[in-house]
PDB file of C-alpha atoms and ligand atoms in Angstrom:
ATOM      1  CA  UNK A   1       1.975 -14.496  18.953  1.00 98.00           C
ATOM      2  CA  UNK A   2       4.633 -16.379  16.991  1.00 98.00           C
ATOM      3  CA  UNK A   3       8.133 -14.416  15.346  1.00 98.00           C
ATOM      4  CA  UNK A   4       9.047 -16.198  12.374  1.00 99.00           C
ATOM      5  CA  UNK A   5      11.997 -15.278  10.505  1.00 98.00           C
ATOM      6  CA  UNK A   6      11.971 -18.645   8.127  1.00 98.00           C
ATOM      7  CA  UNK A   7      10.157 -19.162   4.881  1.00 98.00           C
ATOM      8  CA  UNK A   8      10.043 -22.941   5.841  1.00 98.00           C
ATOM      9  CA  UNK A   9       8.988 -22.092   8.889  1.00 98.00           C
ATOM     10  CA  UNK A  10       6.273 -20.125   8.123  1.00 99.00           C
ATOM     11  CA  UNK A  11       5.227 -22.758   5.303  1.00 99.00           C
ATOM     12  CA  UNK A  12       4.731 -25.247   8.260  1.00 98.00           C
ATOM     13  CA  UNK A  13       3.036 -23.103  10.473  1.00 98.00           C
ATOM     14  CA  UNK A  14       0.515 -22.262   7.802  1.00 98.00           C
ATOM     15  CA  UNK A  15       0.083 -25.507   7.040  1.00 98.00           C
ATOM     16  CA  UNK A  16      -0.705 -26.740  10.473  1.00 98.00           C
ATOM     17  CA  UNK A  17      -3.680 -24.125  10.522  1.00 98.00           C
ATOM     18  CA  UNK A  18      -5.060 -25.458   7.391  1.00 98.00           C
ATOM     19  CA  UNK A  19      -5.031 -28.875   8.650  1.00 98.00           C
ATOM     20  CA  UNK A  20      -6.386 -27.500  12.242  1.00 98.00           C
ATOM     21  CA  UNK A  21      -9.512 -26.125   9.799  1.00 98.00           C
ATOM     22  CA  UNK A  22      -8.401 -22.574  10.171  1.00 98.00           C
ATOM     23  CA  UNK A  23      -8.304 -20.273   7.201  1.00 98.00           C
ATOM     24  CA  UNK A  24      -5.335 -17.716   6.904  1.00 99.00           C
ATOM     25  CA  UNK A  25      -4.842 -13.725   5.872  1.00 99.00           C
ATOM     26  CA  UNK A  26      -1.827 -12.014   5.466  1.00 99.00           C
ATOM     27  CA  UNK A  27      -1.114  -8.287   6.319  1.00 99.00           C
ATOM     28  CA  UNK A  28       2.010  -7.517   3.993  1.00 99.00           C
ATOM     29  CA  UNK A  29       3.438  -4.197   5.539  1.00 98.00           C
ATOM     30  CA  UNK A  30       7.039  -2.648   5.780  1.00 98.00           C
ATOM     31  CA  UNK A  31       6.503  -2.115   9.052  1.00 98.00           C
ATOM     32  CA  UNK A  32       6.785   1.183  11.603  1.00 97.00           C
ATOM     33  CA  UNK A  33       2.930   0.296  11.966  1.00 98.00           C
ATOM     34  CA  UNK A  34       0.809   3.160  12.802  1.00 98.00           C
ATOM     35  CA  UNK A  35      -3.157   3.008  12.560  1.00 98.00           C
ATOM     36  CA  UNK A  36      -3.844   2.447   9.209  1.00 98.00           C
ATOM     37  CA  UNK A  37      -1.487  -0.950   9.150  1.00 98.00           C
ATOM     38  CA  UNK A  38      -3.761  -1.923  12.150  1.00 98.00           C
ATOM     39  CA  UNK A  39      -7.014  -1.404  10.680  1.00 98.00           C
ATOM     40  CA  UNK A  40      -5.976  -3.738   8.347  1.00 98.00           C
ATOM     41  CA  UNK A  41      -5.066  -6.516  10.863  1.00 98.00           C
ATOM     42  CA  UNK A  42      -8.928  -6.025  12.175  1.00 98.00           C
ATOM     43  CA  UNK A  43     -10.003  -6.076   9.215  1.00 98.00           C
ATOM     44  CA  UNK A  44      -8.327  -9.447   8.500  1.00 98.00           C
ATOM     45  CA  UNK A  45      -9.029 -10.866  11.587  1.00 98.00           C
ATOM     46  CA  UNK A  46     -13.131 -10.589  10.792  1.00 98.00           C
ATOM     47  CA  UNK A  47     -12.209 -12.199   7.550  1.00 98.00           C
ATOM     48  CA  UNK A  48     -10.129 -15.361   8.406  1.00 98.00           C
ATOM     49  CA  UNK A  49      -9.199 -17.539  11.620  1.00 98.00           C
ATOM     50  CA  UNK A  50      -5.523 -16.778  11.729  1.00 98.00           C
ATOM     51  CA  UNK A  51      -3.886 -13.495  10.831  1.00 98.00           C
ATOM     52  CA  UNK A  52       0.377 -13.013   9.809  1.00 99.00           C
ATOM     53  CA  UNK A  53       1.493 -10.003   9.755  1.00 99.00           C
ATOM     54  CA  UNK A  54       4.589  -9.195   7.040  1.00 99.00           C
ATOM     55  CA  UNK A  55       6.969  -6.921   8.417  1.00 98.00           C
ATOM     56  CA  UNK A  56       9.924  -6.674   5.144  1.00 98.00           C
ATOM     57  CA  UNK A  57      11.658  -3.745   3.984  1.00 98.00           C
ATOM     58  CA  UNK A  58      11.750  -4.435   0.459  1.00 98.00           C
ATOM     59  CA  UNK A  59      14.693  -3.483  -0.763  1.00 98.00           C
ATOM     60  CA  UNK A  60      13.852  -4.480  -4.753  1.00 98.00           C
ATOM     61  CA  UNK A  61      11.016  -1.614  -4.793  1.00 98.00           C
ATOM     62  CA  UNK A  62      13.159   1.558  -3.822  1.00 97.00           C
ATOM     63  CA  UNK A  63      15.393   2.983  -6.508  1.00 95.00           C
ATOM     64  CA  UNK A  64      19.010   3.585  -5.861  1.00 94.00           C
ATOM     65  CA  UNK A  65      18.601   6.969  -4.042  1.00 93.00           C
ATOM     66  CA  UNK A  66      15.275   6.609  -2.284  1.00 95.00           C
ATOM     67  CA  UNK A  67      15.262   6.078   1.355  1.00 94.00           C
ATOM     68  CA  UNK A  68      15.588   2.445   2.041  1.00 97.00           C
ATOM     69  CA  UNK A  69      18.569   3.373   3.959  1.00 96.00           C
ATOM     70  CA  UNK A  70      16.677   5.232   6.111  1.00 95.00           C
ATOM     71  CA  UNK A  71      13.058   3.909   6.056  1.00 97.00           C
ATOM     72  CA  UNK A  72      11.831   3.855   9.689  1.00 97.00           C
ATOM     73  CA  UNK A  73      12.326   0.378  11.725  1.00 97.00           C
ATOM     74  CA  UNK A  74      10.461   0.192  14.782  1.00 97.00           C
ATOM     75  CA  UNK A  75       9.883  -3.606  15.377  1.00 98.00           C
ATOM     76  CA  UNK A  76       9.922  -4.190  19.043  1.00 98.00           C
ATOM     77  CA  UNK A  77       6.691  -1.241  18.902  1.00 98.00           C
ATOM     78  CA  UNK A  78       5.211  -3.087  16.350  1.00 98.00           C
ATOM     79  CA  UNK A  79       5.583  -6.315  17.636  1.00 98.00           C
ATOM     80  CA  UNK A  80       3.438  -5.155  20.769  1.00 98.00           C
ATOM     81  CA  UNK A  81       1.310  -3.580  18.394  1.00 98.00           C
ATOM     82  CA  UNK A  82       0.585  -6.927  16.371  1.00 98.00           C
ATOM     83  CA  UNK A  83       0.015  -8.751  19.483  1.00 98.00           C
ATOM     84  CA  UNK A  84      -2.736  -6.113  20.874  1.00 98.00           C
ATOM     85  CA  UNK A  85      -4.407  -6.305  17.306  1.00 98.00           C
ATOM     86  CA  UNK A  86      -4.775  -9.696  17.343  1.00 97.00           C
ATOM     87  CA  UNK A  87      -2.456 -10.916  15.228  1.00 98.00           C
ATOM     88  CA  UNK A  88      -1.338 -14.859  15.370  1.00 98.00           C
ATOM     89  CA  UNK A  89       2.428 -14.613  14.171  1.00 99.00           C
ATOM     90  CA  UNK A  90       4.434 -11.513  12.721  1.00 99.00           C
ATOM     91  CA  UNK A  91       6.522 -13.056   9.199  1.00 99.00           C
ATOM     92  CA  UNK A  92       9.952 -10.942   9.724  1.00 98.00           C
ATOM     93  CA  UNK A  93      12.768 -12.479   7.753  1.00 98.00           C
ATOM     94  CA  UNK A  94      16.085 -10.985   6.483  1.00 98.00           C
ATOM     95  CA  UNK A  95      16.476  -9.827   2.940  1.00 98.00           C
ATOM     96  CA  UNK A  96      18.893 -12.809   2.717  1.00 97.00           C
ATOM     97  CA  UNK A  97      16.229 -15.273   3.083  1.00 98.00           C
ATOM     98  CA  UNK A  98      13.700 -13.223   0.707  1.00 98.00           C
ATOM     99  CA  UNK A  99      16.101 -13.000  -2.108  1.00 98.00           C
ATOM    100  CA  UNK A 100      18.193 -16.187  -3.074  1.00 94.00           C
ATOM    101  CA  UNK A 101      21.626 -14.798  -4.552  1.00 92.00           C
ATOM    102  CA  UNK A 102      21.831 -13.988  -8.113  1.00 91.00           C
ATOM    103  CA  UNK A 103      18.195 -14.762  -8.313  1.00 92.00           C
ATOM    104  CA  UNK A 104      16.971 -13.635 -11.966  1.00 96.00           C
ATOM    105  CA  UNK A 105      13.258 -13.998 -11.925  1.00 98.00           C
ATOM    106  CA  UNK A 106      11.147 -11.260 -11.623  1.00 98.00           C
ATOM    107  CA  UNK A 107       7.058 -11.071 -11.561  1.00 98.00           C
ATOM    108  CA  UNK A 108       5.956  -7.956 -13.538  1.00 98.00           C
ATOM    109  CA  UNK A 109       2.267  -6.515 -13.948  1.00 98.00           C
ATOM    110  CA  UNK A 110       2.831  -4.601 -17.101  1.00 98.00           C
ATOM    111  CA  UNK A 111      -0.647  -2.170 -17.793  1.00 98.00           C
ATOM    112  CA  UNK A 112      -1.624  -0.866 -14.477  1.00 98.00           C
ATOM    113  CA  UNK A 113       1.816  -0.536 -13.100  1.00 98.00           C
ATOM    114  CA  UNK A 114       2.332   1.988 -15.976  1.00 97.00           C
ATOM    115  CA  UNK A 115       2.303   5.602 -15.337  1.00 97.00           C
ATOM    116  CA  UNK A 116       1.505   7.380 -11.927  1.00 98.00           C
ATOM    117  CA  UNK A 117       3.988   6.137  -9.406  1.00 98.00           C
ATOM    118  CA  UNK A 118       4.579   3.583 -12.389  1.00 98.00           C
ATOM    119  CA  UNK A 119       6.283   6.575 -14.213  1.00 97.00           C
ATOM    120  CA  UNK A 120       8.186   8.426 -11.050  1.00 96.00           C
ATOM    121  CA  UNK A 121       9.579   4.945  -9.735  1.00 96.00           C
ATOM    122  CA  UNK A 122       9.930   2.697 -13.335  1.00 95.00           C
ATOM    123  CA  UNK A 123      11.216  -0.285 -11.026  1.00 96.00           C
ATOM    124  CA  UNK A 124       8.660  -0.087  -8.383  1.00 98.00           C
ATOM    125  CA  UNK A 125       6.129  -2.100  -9.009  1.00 98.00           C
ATOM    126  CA  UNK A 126       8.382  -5.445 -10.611  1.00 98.00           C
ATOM    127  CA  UNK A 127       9.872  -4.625  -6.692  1.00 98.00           C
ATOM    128  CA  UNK A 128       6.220  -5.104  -5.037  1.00 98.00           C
ATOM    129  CA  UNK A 129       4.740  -8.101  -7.394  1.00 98.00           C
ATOM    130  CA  UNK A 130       7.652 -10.017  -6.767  1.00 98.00           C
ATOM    131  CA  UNK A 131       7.611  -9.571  -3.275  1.00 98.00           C
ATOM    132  CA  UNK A 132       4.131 -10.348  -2.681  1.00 99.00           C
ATOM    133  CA  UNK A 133       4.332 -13.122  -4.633  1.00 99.00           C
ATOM    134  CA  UNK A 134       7.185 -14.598  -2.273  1.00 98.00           C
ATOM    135  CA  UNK A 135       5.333 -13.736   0.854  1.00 99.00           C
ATOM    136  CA  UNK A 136       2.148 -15.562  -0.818  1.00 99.00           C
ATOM    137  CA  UNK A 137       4.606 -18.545  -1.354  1.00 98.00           C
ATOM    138  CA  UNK A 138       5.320 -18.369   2.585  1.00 99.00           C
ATOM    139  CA  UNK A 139       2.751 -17.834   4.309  1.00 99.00           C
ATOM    140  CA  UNK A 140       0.287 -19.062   2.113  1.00 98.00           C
ATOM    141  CA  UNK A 141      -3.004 -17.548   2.921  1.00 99.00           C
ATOM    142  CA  UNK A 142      -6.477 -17.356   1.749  1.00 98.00           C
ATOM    143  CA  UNK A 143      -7.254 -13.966   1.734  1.00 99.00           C
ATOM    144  CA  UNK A 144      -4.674 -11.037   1.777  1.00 99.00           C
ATOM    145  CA  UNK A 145      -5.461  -7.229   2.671  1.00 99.00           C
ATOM    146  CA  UNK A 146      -4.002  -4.478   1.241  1.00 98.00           C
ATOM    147  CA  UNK A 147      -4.805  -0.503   1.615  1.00 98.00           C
ATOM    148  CA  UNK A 148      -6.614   1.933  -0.433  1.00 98.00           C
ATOM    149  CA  UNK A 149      -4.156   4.112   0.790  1.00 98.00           C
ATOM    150  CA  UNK A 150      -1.593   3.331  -1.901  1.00 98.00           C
ATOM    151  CA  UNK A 151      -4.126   2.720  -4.790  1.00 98.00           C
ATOM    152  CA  UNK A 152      -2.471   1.841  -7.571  1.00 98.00           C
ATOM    153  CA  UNK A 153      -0.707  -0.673  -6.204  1.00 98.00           C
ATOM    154  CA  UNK A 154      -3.694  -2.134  -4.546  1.00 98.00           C
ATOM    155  CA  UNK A 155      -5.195  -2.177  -8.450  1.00 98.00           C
ATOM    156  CA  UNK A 156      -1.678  -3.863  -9.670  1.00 98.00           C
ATOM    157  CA  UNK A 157      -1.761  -6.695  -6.730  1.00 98.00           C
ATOM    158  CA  UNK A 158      -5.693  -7.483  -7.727  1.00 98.00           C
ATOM    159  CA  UNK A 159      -4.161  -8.290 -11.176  1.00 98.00           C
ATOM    160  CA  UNK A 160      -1.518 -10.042 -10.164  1.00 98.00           C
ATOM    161  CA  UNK A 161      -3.389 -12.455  -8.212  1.00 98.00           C
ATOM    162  CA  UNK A 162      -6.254 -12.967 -10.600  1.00 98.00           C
ATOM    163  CA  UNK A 163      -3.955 -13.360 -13.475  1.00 98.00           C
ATOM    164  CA  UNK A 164      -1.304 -15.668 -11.673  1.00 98.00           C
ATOM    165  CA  UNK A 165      -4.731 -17.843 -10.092  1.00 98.00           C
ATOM    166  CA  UNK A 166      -3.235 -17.243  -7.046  1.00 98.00           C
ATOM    167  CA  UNK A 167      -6.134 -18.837  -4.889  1.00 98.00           C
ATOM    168  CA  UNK A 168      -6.344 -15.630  -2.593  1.00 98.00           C
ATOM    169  CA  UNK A 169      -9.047 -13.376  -2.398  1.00 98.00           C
ATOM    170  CA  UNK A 170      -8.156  -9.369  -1.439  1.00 98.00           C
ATOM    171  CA  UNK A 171     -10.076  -7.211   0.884  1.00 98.00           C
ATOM    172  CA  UNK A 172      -9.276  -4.077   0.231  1.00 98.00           C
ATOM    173  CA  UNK A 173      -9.161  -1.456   3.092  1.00 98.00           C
ATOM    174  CA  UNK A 174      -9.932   2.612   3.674  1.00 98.00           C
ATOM    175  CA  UNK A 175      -7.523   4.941   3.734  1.00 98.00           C
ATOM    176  CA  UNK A 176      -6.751   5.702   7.681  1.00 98.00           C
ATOM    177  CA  UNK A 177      -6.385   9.394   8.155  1.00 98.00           C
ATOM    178  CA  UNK A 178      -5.006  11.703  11.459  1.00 97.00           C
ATOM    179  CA  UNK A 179      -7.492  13.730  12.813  1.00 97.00           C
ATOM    180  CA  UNK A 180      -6.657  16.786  10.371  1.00 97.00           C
ATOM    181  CA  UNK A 181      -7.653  14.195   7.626  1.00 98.00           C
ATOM    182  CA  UNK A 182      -3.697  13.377   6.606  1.00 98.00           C
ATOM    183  CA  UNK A 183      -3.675  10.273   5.568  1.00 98.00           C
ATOM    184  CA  UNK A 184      -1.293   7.808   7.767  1.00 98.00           C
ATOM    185  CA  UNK A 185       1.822   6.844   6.421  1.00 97.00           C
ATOM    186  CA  UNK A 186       5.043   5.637   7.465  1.00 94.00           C
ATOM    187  CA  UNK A 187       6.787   8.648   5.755  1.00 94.00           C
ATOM    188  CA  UNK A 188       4.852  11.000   7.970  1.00 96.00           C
ATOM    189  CA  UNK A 189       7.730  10.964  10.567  1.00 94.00           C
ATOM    190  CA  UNK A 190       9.774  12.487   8.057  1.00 95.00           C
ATOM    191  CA  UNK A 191       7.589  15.989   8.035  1.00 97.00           C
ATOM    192  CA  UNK A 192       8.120  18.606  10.333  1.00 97.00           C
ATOM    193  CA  UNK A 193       5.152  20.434  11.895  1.00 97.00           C
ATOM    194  CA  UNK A 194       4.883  23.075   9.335  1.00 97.00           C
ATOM    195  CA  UNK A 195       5.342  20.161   6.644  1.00 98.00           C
ATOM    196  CA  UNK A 196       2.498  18.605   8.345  1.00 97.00           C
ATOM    197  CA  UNK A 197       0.168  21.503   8.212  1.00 98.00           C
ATOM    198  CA  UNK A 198       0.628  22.170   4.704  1.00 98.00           C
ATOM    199  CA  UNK A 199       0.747  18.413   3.438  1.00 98.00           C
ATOM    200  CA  UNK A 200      -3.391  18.828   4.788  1.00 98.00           C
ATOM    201  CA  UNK A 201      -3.889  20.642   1.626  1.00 98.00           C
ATOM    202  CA  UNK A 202      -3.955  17.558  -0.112  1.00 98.00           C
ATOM    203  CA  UNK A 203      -6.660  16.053   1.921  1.00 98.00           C
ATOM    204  CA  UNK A 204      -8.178  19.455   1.707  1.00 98.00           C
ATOM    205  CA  UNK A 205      -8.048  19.856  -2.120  1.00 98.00           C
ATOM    206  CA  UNK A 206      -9.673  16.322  -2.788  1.00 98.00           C
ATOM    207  CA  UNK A 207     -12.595  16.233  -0.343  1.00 98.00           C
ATOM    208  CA  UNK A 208     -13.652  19.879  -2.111  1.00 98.00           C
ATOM    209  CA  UNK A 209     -13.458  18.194  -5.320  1.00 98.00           C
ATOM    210  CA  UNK A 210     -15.426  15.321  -4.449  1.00 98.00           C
ATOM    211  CA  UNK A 211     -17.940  17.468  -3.032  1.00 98.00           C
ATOM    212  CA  UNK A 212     -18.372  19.441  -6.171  1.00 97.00           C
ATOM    213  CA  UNK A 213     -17.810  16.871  -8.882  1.00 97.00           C
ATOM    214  CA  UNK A 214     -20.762  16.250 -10.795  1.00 96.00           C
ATOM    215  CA  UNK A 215     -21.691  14.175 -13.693  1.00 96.00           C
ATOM    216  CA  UNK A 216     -21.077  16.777 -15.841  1.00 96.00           C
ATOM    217  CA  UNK A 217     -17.725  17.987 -14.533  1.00 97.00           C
ATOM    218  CA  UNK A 218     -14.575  19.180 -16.165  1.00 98.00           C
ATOM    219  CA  UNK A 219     -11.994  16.773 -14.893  1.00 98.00           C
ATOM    220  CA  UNK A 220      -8.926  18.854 -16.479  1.00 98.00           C
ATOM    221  CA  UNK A 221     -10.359  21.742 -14.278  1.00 98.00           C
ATOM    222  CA  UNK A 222     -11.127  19.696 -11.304  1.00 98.00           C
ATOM    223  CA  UNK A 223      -7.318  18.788 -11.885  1.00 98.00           C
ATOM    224  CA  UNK A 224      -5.952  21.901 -12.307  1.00 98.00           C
ATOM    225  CA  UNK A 225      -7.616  22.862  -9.079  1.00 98.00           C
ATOM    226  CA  UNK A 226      -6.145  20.660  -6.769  1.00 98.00           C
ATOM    227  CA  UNK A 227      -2.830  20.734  -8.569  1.00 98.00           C
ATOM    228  CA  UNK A 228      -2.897  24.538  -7.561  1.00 98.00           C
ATOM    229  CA  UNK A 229      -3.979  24.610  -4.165  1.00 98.00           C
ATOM    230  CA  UNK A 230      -1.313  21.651  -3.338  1.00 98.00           C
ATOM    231  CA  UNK A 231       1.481  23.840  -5.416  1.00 98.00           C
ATOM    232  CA  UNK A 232       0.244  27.314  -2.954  1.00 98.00           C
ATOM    233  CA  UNK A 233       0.739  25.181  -0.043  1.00 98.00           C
ATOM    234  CA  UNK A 234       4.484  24.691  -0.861  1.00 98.00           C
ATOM    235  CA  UNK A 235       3.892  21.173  -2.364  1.00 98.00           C
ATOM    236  CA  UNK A 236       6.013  19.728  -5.460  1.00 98.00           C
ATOM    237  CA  UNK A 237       3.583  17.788  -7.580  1.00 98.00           C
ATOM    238  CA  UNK A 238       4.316  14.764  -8.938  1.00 98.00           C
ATOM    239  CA  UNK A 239       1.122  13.795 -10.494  1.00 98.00           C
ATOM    240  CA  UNK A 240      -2.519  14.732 -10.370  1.00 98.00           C
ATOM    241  CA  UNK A 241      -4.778  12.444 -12.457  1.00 98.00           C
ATOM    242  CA  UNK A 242      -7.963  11.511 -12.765  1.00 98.00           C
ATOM    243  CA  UNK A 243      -8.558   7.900 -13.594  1.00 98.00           C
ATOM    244  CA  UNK A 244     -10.880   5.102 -14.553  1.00 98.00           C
ATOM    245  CA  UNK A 245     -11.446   3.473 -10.803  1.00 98.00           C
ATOM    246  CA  UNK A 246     -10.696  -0.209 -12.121  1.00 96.00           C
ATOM    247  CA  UNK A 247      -8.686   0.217 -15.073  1.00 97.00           C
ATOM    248  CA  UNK A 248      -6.878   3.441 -14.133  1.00 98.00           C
ATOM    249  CA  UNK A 249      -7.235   4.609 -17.357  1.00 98.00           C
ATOM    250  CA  UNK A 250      -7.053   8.898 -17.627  1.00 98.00           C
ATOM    251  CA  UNK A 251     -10.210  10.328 -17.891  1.00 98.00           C
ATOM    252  CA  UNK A 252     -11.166  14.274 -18.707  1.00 98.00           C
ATOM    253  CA  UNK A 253     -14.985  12.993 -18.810  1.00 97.00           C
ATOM    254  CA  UNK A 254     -17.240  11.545 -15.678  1.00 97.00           C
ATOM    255  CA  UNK A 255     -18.682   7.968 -17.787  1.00 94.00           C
ATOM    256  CA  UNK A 256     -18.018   5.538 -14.665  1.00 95.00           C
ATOM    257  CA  UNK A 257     -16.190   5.716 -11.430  1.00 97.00           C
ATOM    258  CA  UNK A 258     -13.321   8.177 -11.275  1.00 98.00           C
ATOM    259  CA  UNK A 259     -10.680   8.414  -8.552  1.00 98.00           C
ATOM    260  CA  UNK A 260      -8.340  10.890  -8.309  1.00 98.00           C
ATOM    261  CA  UNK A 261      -4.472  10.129  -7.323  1.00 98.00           C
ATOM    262  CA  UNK A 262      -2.081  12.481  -5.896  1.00 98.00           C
ATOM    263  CA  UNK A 263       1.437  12.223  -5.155  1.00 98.00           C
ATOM    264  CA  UNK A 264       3.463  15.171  -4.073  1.00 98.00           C
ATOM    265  CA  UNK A 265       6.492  16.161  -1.998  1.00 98.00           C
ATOM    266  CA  UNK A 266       6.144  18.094   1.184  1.00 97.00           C
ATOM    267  CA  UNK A 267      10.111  18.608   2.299  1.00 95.00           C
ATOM    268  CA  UNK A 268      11.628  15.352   2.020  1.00 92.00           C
ATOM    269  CA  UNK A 269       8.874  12.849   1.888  1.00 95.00           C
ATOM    270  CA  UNK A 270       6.358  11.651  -1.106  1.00 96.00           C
ATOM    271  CA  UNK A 271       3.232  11.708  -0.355  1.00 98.00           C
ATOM    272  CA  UNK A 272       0.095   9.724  -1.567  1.00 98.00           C
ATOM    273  CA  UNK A 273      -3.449  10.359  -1.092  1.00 98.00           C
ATOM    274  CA  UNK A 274      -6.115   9.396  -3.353  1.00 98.00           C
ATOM    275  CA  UNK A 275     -10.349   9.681  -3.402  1.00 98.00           C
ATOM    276  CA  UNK A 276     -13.470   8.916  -5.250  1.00 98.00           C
ATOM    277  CA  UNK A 277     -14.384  11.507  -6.867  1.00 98.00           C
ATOM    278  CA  UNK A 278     -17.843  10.188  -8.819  1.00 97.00           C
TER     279      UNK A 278
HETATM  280  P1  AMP B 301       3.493  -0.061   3.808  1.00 84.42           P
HETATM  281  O1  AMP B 301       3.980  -0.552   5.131  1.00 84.42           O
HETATM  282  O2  AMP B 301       3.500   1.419   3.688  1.00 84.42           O
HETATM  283  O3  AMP B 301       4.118  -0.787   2.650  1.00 84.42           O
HETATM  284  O4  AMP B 301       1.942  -0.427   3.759  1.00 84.42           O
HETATM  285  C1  AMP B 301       1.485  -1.718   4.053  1.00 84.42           C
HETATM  286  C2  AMP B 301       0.005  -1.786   3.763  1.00 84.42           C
HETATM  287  O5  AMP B 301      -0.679  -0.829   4.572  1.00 84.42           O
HETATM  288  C3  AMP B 301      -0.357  -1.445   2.304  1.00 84.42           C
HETATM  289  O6  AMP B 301      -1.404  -2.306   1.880  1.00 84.42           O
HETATM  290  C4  AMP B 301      -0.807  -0.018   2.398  1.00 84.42           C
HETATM  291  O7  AMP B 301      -1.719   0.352   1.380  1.00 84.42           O
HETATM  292  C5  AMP B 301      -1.489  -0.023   3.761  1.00 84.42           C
HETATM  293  N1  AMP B 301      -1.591   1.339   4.323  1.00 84.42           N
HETATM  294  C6  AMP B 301      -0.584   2.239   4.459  1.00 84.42           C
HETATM  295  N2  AMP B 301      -1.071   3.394   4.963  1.00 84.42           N
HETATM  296  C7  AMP B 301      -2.400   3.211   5.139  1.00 84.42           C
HETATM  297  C8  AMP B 301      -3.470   4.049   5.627  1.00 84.42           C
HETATM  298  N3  AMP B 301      -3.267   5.302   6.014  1.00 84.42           N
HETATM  299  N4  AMP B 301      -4.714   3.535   5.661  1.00 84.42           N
HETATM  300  C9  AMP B 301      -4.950   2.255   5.246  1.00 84.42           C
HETATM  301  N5  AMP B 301      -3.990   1.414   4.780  1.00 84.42           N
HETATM  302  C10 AMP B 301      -2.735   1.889   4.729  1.00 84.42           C
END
């Protein structure tokens, strides 16, 4: 498995595959891997020939404040982890080479990135488009994968590329969960044990309303229910919201697929979780 810290670099490796016949996916992470990054690497790897893995701490898509500063790095672990998941070359490269100087070109999505996370983190998204884009522009692959995990973004990168004709298709992939049904995260490190336990309410709170929403359901209720069992556990909402699946549009009314997103802060980490509810 290849390290390579160069956009050039990784341009010519890419395009060596291609010429060898291979197709290419890319895995764009931040890295601190844990199961759910590596389900995505299989994932990729039953999709296309040769698999990079991003590992980038973006710093455009945290606001001054958040924890970029702090944002686990554990790249010697993930590197073994790459290799043991079959990945062909890990793309690591400074924020110097990701971001010329003075650069003053941005890619925004500008309807789905609105609201949600769009709302709690107004730079956010700009952040991830633009990076994507550049790691697109680098390792140049055919298909990309990104998680269900973090849903609205997932939604705002399937935009992107359609409405930039990038010529990359995305697979999107399941949410990984622990055992007690917490979704994986990065961020999880930054919960105690108690914090742990009553971050499950989440999880909890969503899987009982996907069992009982019907077509005929009150989604204002169904919100108002999770909203309070997450707020009982000692969680500080951000947002509950039922949505439109594809367009992420609010819904109150079950008419076509609706997915609910959560955010909410259990001690010092934000957490998302997300489901179909109908
Ligand atoms: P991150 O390193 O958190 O920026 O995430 C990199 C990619 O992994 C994104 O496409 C995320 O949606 C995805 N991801 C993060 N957590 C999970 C999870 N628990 N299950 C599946 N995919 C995930």
């Amino acid at each position: 498995m290849k390290i390579i810290e160069s956009i050039a670099e990784m341009q010519v490796q890419s395009r060596a595959w291609r010429k060898e016949g291979f197709s290419v996916g890319v895995v764009p992470t931040m890295g601190a891997l844990h199961d759910g990054h590596l389900s995505l690497v299989e994932l990729a790897n039953a999709r296309a020939d040769k698999i990079v893995v991003t590992i980038f701490v973006n710093p455009t898509q945290f606001a001054p404040g958040e924890d970029l500063d702090k944002y686990p790095r554990t790249f010697e672990q993930d590197k073994a982890l790459c290799e043991k998941h079959g990945a062909d070359a890990i793309f690591f490269p400074s924020v110097d080479e990701m971001y010329i100087p003075n650069a003053s070109t941005w890619v925004d999505e500008e309807v789905l990135s609105q609201g949600y996370c769009g709302a709690s983190r107004p730079s956010h998204f700009r952040g991830v488009t633009t990076i994507v884009t550049k790691l697109y522009n680098a390792v140049l692959p055919d298909i990309a994968v990104f998680g269900e995990k973090d849903y609205q973004q997932l939604q705002v990168l399937k935009k992107m590329t359609a409405d930039l004709n990038f010529p990359i298709e995305i697979i999107p992939g399941k949410i990984w969960r622990e055992e007690s049904g917490l979704a994986m995260s990065s961020r999880n490190r930054y919960l105690s044990d108690e914090e742990k336990e009553a971050a499950l309410s989440i999880y909890n709170s969503l899987t009982e309303a996907a069992e009982k929403t019907s077509k005929n359901s009150d989604l204002l209720e169904v919100r108002e229910v999770i909203s309070e069992k997450i707020s009982s556990a000692g969680g500080k909402i951000d947002y509950v919201e039922t949505v439109h699946a594809e367009t992420l549009e609010k819904v109150d009314v079950v008419e076509g697929p609706v997915r609910c997103l959560v955010a909410a802060y259990f001690g010092p980490a934000r957490l998302l979780d997300n489901i179909q509810l109908y």
